[in-house]
Amino acid sequence: MSSLSPTAKNTIMSVFAMDQTGLLHKLVVPFHPGLHLGIIIAITVIVALVFATQPKRQYLAAGIPIVGLAGKGNINQARERFRHDSKRMLLEGYEKYKGNPFYVPTKRGERLMIPPKYVEELKNAPASIADFPATFVEVINPRHPVVIFSDLDQMFEGQITTIGTEQSLHPRIIKNQLNHHLPAVLPEVDDEVTTALELLLPDCNGTLAISLRRLDLLTLCPDWTEVNIGDIMTRTVARASSRMFGGTTLSNHEDWTRTMIDFTNDSFLAAQRLKDFPYYTRPLCQYFIPAVKRVFHHFGLSEELIVPIINSRENVKGKPKDLLQWLSENAGDRSKETISQISLHVAFAAIHTSAIGVTHILFDLCAMPEYIDPIREEVAAALESTDGLPSKKSFLKMPKLDSFMRESQRFNPLLLSQSHVLFHARITHSLFVVTFERLIRHDLTLTDGFTIPANTQIGVPAHA
């Protein structure tokens, strides 16, 4: 204070600043009219943004219990417990309130666990009512493109990785065009899966371990050969997805296949590394994190490959029936570069989840081999009616396979895991506990009179 002039000594103002621990500290600064006005404006803008970007308030259904509040526990303690003890909490709620809804507290709000009896009623509900993609979307107020200050610990750090940001184009195209043209797409996918597995599965004493073109040519090995089935399934799904997305130009491109696989791994890893830094420094720190640099590299490679394909199709008659073409035709004012980014978003959503699902099914078949022959016989009989090619018609004749797949997925759901999986395409220990997650957009009254409040994220415990 001794360095200040007598006038300045009499015009001191106090400013309170908050450190990273949430503690307020009093700062003493000399008064200056311009500084004073600037501080007032800054504080006003910050306060306005905080209130303007608050998430829609979550209202809980009356009379529905919340797991983890027994004894002296409070809601914040229960939310923290869920981060490391989610399976136990869900089993606790399921056993205690079996057949009835209950809430589990999480850092992102209380999630409503519903009994399986409601699934049939909700599974075909439109996204405007029960939205599945929204369960992965970062919490951003649509009218104010500012990340909510009160929920900075976002899952995917979408403001940098772009994962988790709200997208509408490719979910709409997949639901409408792709499903509509599935009969034309399936033979191409079947051919790619068969080609990929014949390339990836090892020989067994000079003989292919399994003949994939015809089930009746199955050859058995006198011994067994160890394989990393998770890696094989991931690469197979990546090739099949590429064929469906942009034809053989992409499915035969090894760099593209590797990018589709690694983009998911690097995006998860980048998000975790970004969380090591204070939120407001992450836009700068991103340039020094190797995983983030790899994410940017994947976007660059995608643009190099996808944009020329789009350009080459512009003046061609007889457009191909694939996802890239439908995205381009419905892109609106989106740029070709944006379409190339969307291609990696599709990979993020499809490849590892599908590969994990198939891998679990194979593991379950190994654990219960008595189901292998009945399912194989059913598949062979169903394919006879369609000249050996999979189709919607043949799938309807495979109830045993359908039932086995459903049960495998029920016990190994692909949502809300305690630990991330498939880094570097290797399956690690994971514990999936919730399936059928949806965001209920508006108050929804079910046929039995139970009302789910708006802005509620629902799910079904995996073992329900």
Coordinates of C-alpha atoms in Angstrom, one line a residue:
M1 CA 0.0 0.0 0.0
S2 CA 2.9 2.3 0.5
S3 CA 3.5 2.6 -3.3
L4 CA 0.0 4.1 -3.8
S5 CA -0.7 7.8 -4.0
P6 CA -2.7 9.4 -1.2
T7 CA -5.6 9.7 -3.6
A8 CA -5.4 6.1 -4.6
K9 CA -5.2 5.0 -1.0
N10 CA -8.6 6.5 -0.5
T11 CA -10.1 4.9 -3.5
I12 CA -9.5 1.2 -2.9
M13 CA -12.0 -1.4 -3.9
S14 CA -12.3 -5.0 -2.9
V15 CA -12.7 -7.8 -5.4
F16 CA -13.5 -11.4 -4.5
A17 CA -12.0 -14.2 -6.6
M18 CA -12.7 -17.9 -6.3
D19 CA -9.8 -20.3 -6.6
Q20 CA -10.0 -23.9 -7.9
T21 CA -10.9 -25.2 -4.4
G22 CA -14.0 -23.1 -4.4
L23 CA -12.7 -20.7 -1.8
L24 CA -13.2 -17.0 -2.1
H25 CA -10.2 -14.7 -1.7
K26 CA -10.3 -11.0 -1.1
L27 CA -8.2 -9.0 -3.6
V28 CA -7.5 -5.3 -2.9
V29 CA -7.0 -3.2 -6.0
P30 CA -6.7 0.5 -6.7
F31 CA -9.9 2.1 -8.1
H32 CA -9.9 3.2 -11.7
P33 CA -13.1 4.3 -13.5
G34 CA -12.4 2.2 -16.6
L35 CA -11.4 -0.8 -14.5
H36 CA -14.4 -0.4 -12.3
L37 CA -16.8 -0.3 -15.3
G38 CA -15.0 -3.3 -16.9
I39 CA -15.4 -5.4 -13.8
I40 CA -19.1 -4.6 -13.5
I41 CA -19.7 -5.5 -17.2
A42 CA -17.7 -8.7 -16.8
I43 CA -19.5 -9.8 -13.7
T44 CA -22.9 -9.0 -15.3
V45 CA -22.1 -11.0 -18.4
I46 CA -20.8 -14.0 -16.3
V47 CA -23.9 -14.0 -14.1
A48 CA -26.2 -13.7 -17.1
L49 CA -24.5 -16.6 -18.8
V50 CA -24.7 -18.7 -15.7
F51 CA -28.4 -18.2 -15.4
A52 CA -29.1 -18.3 -19.1
T53 CA -27.4 -21.6 -19.6
Q54 CA -28.7 -23.5 -16.6
P55 CA -30.1 -26.9 -17.6
K56 CA -33.8 -27.6 -17.6
R57 CA -34.7 -28.4 -14.0
Q58 CA -35.3 -32.1 -13.3
Y59 CA -38.5 -32.9 -11.4
L60 CA -38.7 -36.3 -9.7
A61 CA -41.8 -38.4 -9.8
A62 CA -43.7 -38.3 -6.5
G63 CA -43.4 -41.2 -4.2
I64 CA -40.6 -42.9 -6.1
P65 CA -37.7 -44.0 -3.8
I66 CA -34.1 -43.1 -4.3
V67 CA -31.4 -45.7 -3.7
G68 CA -28.6 -44.9 -1.3
L69 CA -30.3 -42.5 1.0
A70 CA -30.7 -44.9 3.9
G71 CA -29.4 -43.9 7.3
K72 CA -27.5 -40.6 7.4
G73 CA -26.6 -40.6 3.8
N74 CA -27.4 -37.5 1.6
I75 CA -27.9 -37.1 -2.1
N76 CA -24.4 -35.9 -2.8
Q77 CA -22.8 -38.8 -1.0
A78 CA -25.1 -41.2 -2.9
R79 CA -24.1 -39.5 -6.2
E80 CA -20.4 -40.0 -5.4
R81 CA -21.0 -43.6 -4.4
F82 CA -22.6 -44.3 -7.8
R83 CA -19.3 -43.4 -9.5
H84 CA -17.6 -46.5 -8.1
D85 CA -20.4 -48.7 -6.8
S86 CA -23.0 -48.5 -9.5
K87 CA -23.7 -52.2 -9.9
R88 CA -24.2 -52.7 -6.2
M89 CA -26.6 -49.7 -6.0
L90 CA -28.6 -50.9 -9.0
L91 CA -28.9 -54.5 -7.6
E92 CA -29.8 -53.0 -4.2
G93 CA -32.6 -51.0 -5.8
Y94 CA -33.8 -53.9 -8.0
E95 CA -34.0 -56.4 -5.1
K96 CA -35.7 -53.9 -2.8
Y97 CA -38.2 -52.4 -5.3
K98 CA -38.5 -55.3 -7.8
G99 CA -41.2 -54.7 -10.3
N100 CA -41.4 -51.0 -9.4
P101 CA -39.5 -47.9 -10.5
F102 CA -36.8 -46.3 -8.4
Y103 CA -34.1 -43.6 -8.8
V104 CA -30.4 -44.0 -8.7
P105 CA -28.4 -40.7 -8.0
T106 CA -25.7 -39.8 -10.4
K107 CA -23.5 -36.8 -11.0
R108 CA -25.6 -36.0 -14.1
G109 CA -28.9 -36.2 -12.3
E110 CA -31.2 -38.8 -10.8
R111 CA -31.8 -41.6 -13.3
L112 CA -35.2 -43.4 -13.2
M113 CA -34.9 -47.2 -13.4
I114 CA -38.1 -48.7 -14.8
P115 CA -39.3 -52.3 -14.6
P116 CA -39.2 -54.3 -17.9
K117 CA -43.0 -54.2 -18.2
Y118 CA -42.7 -50.6 -19.5
V119 CA -40.2 -51.5 -22.3
E120 CA -42.7 -52.8 -24.7
E121 CA -44.7 -49.6 -24.4
L122 CA -41.7 -47.3 -24.9
K123 CA -39.4 -49.1 -27.3
N124 CA -41.2 -47.9 -30.4
A125 CA -41.8 -44.3 -29.1
P126 CA -40.4 -41.6 -31.4
A127 CA -37.3 -39.6 -30.4
S128 CA -39.5 -36.6 -29.7
I129 CA -40.9 -38.6 -26.7
A130 CA -38.2 -41.2 -25.7
D131 CA -34.9 -40.1 -27.2
F132 CA -32.0 -42.6 -27.2
P133 CA -29.2 -40.5 -28.9
A134 CA -29.9 -37.7 -26.3
T135 CA -28.5 -40.0 -23.5
F136 CA -25.0 -39.5 -25.0
V137 CA -25.4 -35.7 -25.7
E138 CA -23.3 -33.2 -23.8
V139 CA -25.5 -31.0 -21.6
I140 CA -25.7 -27.8 -23.6
N141 CA -28.6 -25.4 -23.7
P142 CA -29.8 -25.3 -27.3
R143 CA -30.6 -21.6 -27.3
H144 CA -27.2 -20.7 -25.9
P145 CA -24.2 -22.6 -27.3
V146 CA -22.3 -22.3 -24.0
V147 CA -21.4 -25.4 -21.9
I148 CA -23.3 -25.3 -18.7
F149 CA -21.1 -23.9 -15.9
S150 CA -22.7 -26.2 -13.3
D151 CA -21.9 -29.4 -15.1
L152 CA -18.3 -29.1 -16.4
D153 CA -17.4 -32.8 -16.0
Q154 CA -18.8 -33.8 -19.4
M155 CA -18.4 -37.4 -20.5
F156 CA -16.7 -37.0 -23.9
E157 CA -15.4 -33.4 -23.8
G158 CA -17.5 -32.8 -26.9
Q159 CA -16.5 -29.1 -27.2
I160 CA -13.1 -30.4 -28.3
T161 CA -13.6 -34.0 -29.5
T162 CA -17.0 -33.2 -31.0
I163 CA -18.3 -36.5 -29.5
G164 CA -21.5 -36.1 -27.5
T165 CA -22.6 -32.9 -29.3
E166 CA -26.1 -33.1 -30.6
Q167 CA -26.4 -34.5 -34.1
S168 CA -29.6 -35.0 -36.1
L169 CA -28.6 -35.9 -39.6
H170 CA -27.1 -39.4 -39.4
P171 CA -29.6 -40.8 -36.8
R172 CA -32.4 -39.7 -39.2
I173 CA -30.7 -41.1 -42.3
I174 CA -30.0 -44.4 -40.5
K175 CA -33.5 -44.7 -39.2
N176 CA -35.2 -43.8 -42.6
Q177 CA -33.1 -44.4 -45.7
L178 CA -30.8 -47.2 -44.3
N179 CA -33.6 -49.2 -42.8
H180 CA -35.8 -48.7 -45.9
H181 CA -33.0 -50.0 -48.2
L182 CA -31.8 -52.8 -45.9
P183 CA -32.7 -55.6 -48.4
A184 CA -30.3 -54.0 -51.0
V185 CA -27.6 -53.3 -48.4
L186 CA -27.5 -56.7 -46.6
P187 CA -25.9 -58.8 -49.4
E188 CA -23.1 -56.2 -49.6
V189 CA -22.5 -56.4 -45.9
D190 CA -22.7 -60.2 -45.9
D191 CA -20.1 -60.4 -48.6
E192 CA -17.8 -58.0 -46.7
V193 CA -18.2 -59.9 -43.4
T194 CA -17.4 -63.2 -45.1
T195 CA -14.4 -61.7 -46.9
A196 CA -13.1 -60.1 -43.7
L197 CA -13.4 -63.3 -41.6
E198 CA -11.7 -65.4 -44.2
L199 CA -8.8 -63.0 -44.2
L200 CA -8.6 -62.6 -40.4
L201 CA -9.3 -66.1 -39.0
P202 CA -6.1 -68.1 -39.0
D203 CA -5.5 -71.4 -40.9
C204 CA -5.6 -74.6 -38.9
N205 CA -3.0 -77.0 -40.1
G206 CA -3.2 -75.6 -43.6
T207 CA -7.0 -75.7 -43.6
L208 CA -9.3 -72.8 -43.0
A209 CA -10.8 -73.1 -39.5
I210 CA -14.3 -72.6 -40.8
S211 CA -15.8 -72.3 -44.3
L212 CA -17.8 -69.2 -44.2
R213 CA -19.4 -69.4 -47.7
R214 CA -21.4 -72.5 -47.0
L215 CA -22.3 -73.9 -43.6
D216 CA -22.3 -77.5 -44.9
L217 CA -18.6 -77.3 -45.7
L218 CA -17.6 -76.8 -42.0
T219 CA -14.2 -78.3 -41.4
L220 CA -13.1 -79.1 -37.9
C221 CA -9.5 -78.7 -36.7
P222 CA -7.8 -81.6 -34.9
D223 CA -6.6 -79.0 -32.4
W224 CA -7.5 -75.4 -31.4
T225 CA -5.9 -72.2 -32.4
E226 CA -5.8 -69.2 -30.1
V227 CA -7.2 -65.9 -31.5
N228 CA -8.0 -62.5 -30.1
I229 CA -11.6 -62.6 -31.0
G230 CA -12.3 -59.1 -29.8
D231 CA -9.8 -57.7 -32.2
I232 CA -11.1 -59.9 -35.1
M233 CA -14.7 -58.8 -34.5
T234 CA -13.7 -55.2 -34.2
R235 CA -11.9 -55.2 -37.6
T236 CA -14.7 -57.2 -39.2
V237 CA -17.4 -54.8 -38.1
A238 CA -15.2 -51.8 -39.2
R239 CA -14.9 -53.3 -42.7
A240 CA -18.6 -54.1 -42.9
S241 CA -19.5 -50.6 -41.6
S242 CA -17.2 -49.1 -44.2
R243 CA -18.7 -51.1 -47.0
M244 CA -22.2 -49.9 -45.9
F245 CA -21.0 -46.3 -45.5
G246 CA -19.1 -45.8 -48.8
G247 CA -18.6 -49.1 -50.7
T248 CA -15.4 -51.1 -51.3
T249 CA -13.4 -47.9 -51.8
L250 CA -13.5 -47.5 -48.0
S251 CA -13.8 -51.1 -46.8
N252 CA -10.6 -52.0 -48.7
H253 CA -8.7 -49.0 -47.4
E254 CA -6.5 -50.2 -44.5
D255 CA -5.8 -46.7 -43.2
W256 CA -9.5 -45.8 -43.2
T257 CA -10.4 -49.0 -41.3
R258 CA -7.7 -48.4 -38.7
T259 CA -8.9 -44.8 -38.3
M260 CA -12.5 -45.9 -37.8
I261 CA -11.3 -48.2 -35.0
D262 CA -8.8 -45.9 -33.4
F263 CA -11.0 -42.8 -33.4
T264 CA -13.2 -44.2 -30.7
N265 CA -10.3 -45.2 -28.5
D266 CA -8.5 -41.9 -29.0
S267 CA -11.7 -39.9 -28.3
F268 CA -12.2 -41.6 -25.0
L269 CA -8.6 -41.3 -24.0
A270 CA -8.5 -37.6 -25.1
A271 CA -11.5 -36.9 -22.9
Q272 CA -9.9 -38.5 -19.9
R273 CA -6.7 -36.7 -20.4
L274 CA -8.5 -33.3 -20.8
K275 CA -10.1 -33.9 -17.4
D276 CA -6.7 -33.8 -15.8
F277 CA -6.7 -30.0 -16.5
P278 CA -8.9 -27.2 -15.1
Y279 CA -12.0 -26.7 -17.4
Y280 CA -11.1 -23.2 -18.6
T281 CA -7.6 -24.2 -19.6
R282 CA -8.6 -27.2 -21.8
P283 CA -9.0 -25.2 -25.0
L284 CA -5.3 -24.4 -24.7
C285 CA -4.1 -27.7 -23.2
Q286 CA -5.7 -29.7 -26.0
Y287 CA -2.8 -28.8 -28.4
F288 CA -0.3 -30.5 -26.0
I289 CA -2.2 -33.8 -25.5
P290 CA -1.1 -36.6 -27.8
A291 CA -4.6 -38.3 -27.8
V292 CA -6.3 -35.0 -28.8
K293 CA -3.7 -34.6 -31.7
R294 CA -4.6 -38.1 -32.9
V295 CA -8.3 -37.2 -32.9
F296 CA -7.5 -34.2 -35.1
H297 CA -5.4 -36.5 -37.3
H298 CA -8.4 -38.9 -37.7
F299 CA -10.6 -36.0 -38.8
G300 CA -8.0 -34.9 -41.3
L301 CA -7.7 -38.3 -42.8
S302 CA -11.4 -38.7 -43.0
E303 CA -11.6 -35.4 -44.9
E304 CA -8.9 -36.5 -47.3
L305 CA -10.8 -39.7 -48.1
I306 CA -14.4 -38.8 -47.9
V307 CA -14.5 -35.4 -49.7
P308 CA -13.0 -36.7 -53.0
I309 CA -15.6 -39.6 -53.0
I310 CA -18.4 -37.1 -52.6
N311 CA -17.0 -34.9 -55.4
S312 CA -16.6 -37.9 -57.7
R313 CA -20.3 -38.8 -57.4
E314 CA -21.7 -35.4 -58.1
N315 CA -22.1 -35.9 -61.9
V316 CA -22.6 -39.6 -62.0
K317 CA -25.9 -41.2 -62.9
G318 CA -27.2 -44.1 -61.0
K319 CA -26.1 -43.0 -57.5
P320 CA -24.9 -45.8 -55.1
K321 CA -27.2 -46.8 -52.3
D322 CA -25.0 -46.2 -49.3
L323 CA -24.9 -44.1 -46.2
L324 CA -22.5 -41.5 -47.6
Q325 CA -24.7 -40.9 -50.6
W326 CA -27.8 -40.4 -48.4
L327 CA -25.9 -38.1 -46.0
S328 CA -24.8 -36.0 -49.0
E329 CA -28.2 -35.7 -50.5
N330 CA -29.8 -34.7 -47.2
A331 CA -26.9 -32.5 -45.9
G332 CA -28.7 -29.2 -46.4
D333 CA -26.2 -26.4 -45.7
R334 CA -23.7 -28.8 -44.1
S335 CA -20.3 -28.8 -45.8
K336 CA -18.6 -31.8 -47.3
E337 CA -16.0 -31.5 -44.5
T338 CA -18.8 -31.8 -42.0
I339 CA -20.1 -35.0 -43.7
S340 CA -16.6 -36.4 -43.4
Q341 CA -16.7 -35.7 -39.6
I342 CA -20.1 -37.4 -39.3
S343 CA -18.6 -40.5 -40.8
L344 CA -16.4 -40.8 -37.8
H345 CA -19.3 -40.2 -35.5
V346 CA -21.1 -43.1 -37.1
A347 CA -18.0 -45.2 -36.5
F348 CA -17.9 -44.1 -32.8
A349 CA -21.5 -45.2 -32.3
A350 CA -21.4 -48.5 -34.3
I351 CA -18.1 -50.3 -34.4
H352 CA -17.0 -51.1 -30.9
T353 CA -20.6 -51.5 -29.5
S354 CA -21.4 -54.0 -32.3
A355 CA -18.0 -55.8 -31.9
I356 CA -18.5 -56.1 -28.1
G357 CA -22.0 -57.5 -28.6
V358 CA -20.9 -60.2 -31.1
T359 CA -17.9 -61.1 -28.9
H360 CA -20.1 -61.6 -25.9
I361 CA -22.4 -63.8 -27.9
L362 CA -19.5 -66.0 -29.0
F363 CA -18.2 -66.2 -25.4
D364 CA -21.7 -67.2 -24.2
L365 CA -21.9 -69.9 -26.9
C366 CA -18.5 -71.2 -25.7
A367 CA -19.8 -71.2 -22.1
M368 CA -23.1 -73.0 -23.2
P369 CA -22.1 -75.2 -26.1
E370 CA -25.3 -77.1 -26.0
Y371 CA -27.0 -74.3 -27.9
I372 CA -24.5 -74.3 -30.8
D373 CA -25.9 -77.2 -32.9
P374 CA -29.6 -76.2 -32.5
I375 CA -28.8 -72.6 -33.6
R376 CA -26.6 -73.7 -36.5
E377 CA -29.3 -76.0 -37.7
E378 CA -31.9 -73.2 -37.5
V379 CA -29.7 -70.8 -39.4
A380 CA -28.9 -73.4 -42.2
A381 CA -32.6 -74.1 -42.6
A382 CA -33.6 -70.4 -42.7
L383 CA -31.0 -69.6 -45.3
E384 CA -32.1 -72.4 -47.6
S385 CA -35.2 -70.4 -48.4
T386 CA -33.2 -67.4 -49.5
D387 CA -30.5 -69.1 -51.6
G388 CA -28.0 -68.8 -48.7
L389 CA -28.2 -65.0 -48.4
P390 CA -29.3 -63.3 -45.2
S391 CA -32.5 -61.2 -45.5
K392 CA -35.3 -59.9 -43.4
K393 CA -37.3 -63.0 -44.4
S394 CA -34.6 -65.4 -43.3
F395 CA -34.0 -63.5 -40.0
L396 CA -37.7 -64.0 -39.1
K397 CA -37.1 -67.8 -39.3
M398 CA -34.4 -67.7 -36.6
P399 CA -36.2 -67.4 -33.3
K400 CA -33.6 -69.5 -31.4
L401 CA -30.7 -67.3 -32.6
D402 CA -32.8 -64.2 -31.8
S403 CA -33.6 -65.4 -28.3
F404 CA -30.0 -66.3 -27.6
M405 CA -28.7 -62.9 -28.8
R406 CA -31.3 -61.0 -26.8
E407 CA -30.4 -62.9 -23.6
S408 CA -26.7 -62.3 -24.2
Q409 CA -27.3 -58.6 -24.7
R410 CA -29.5 -58.4 -21.7
F411 CA -26.7 -59.8 -19.4
N412 CA -24.0 -57.8 -21.3
P413 CA -25.6 -54.5 -22.1
L414 CA -23.6 -51.8 -23.8
L415 CA -24.5 -48.8 -21.7
L416 CA -23.5 -47.1 -18.4
S417 CA -20.3 -49.1 -17.8
Q418 CA -18.1 -48.7 -14.7
S419 CA -15.0 -48.8 -16.9
H420 CA -14.4 -48.1 -20.5
V421 CA -13.7 -51.0 -22.8
L422 CA -11.9 -51.9 -26.0
F423 CA -9.0 -49.5 -25.8
H424 CA -6.7 -50.6 -28.6
A425 CA -9.4 -53.1 -29.6
R426 CA -8.8 -55.3 -26.6
I427 CA -11.6 -56.2 -24.3
T428 CA -10.8 -55.4 -20.7
H429 CA -12.7 -55.9 -17.5
S430 CA -16.0 -54.1 -17.6
L431 CA -19.2 -54.0 -15.8
F432 CA -22.3 -53.0 -17.7
V433 CA -25.3 -52.5 -15.5
V434 CA -28.1 -50.6 -17.4
T435 CA -29.8 -51.1 -20.7
F436 CA -32.6 -49.4 -22.6
E437 CA -31.6 -45.9 -21.7
R438 CA -33.8 -43.1 -23.0
L439 CA -34.3 -39.4 -22.3
I440 CA -38.0 -38.6 -21.8
R441 CA -38.5 -35.2 -23.4
H442 CA -42.0 -34.3 -22.0
D443 CA -44.2 -35.5 -19.2
L444 CA -45.3 -39.0 -20.3
T445 CA -48.2 -40.9 -18.7
L446 CA -48.0 -44.7 -19.3
T447 CA -51.1 -46.9 -19.7
D448 CA -51.1 -47.9 -16.0
G449 CA -51.3 -44.2 -15.0
F450 CA -47.6 -43.8 -14.0
T451 CA -46.2 -40.5 -15.2
I452 CA -42.5 -40.0 -16.0
P453 CA -41.6 -36.3 -15.6
A454 CA -40.0 -34.4 -18.5
N455 CA -36.2 -34.3 -18.8
T456 CA -35.9 -37.7 -17.0
Q457 CA -33.3 -40.2 -18.1
I458 CA -34.6 -43.7 -17.8
G459 CA -33.1 -47.2 -17.9
V460 CA -33.7 -50.8 -17.1
P461 CA -31.3 -52.7 -14.7
A462 CA -29.5 -55.3 -16.9
H463 CA -30.5 -58.2 -14.7
A464 CA -34.2 -57.2 -14.3

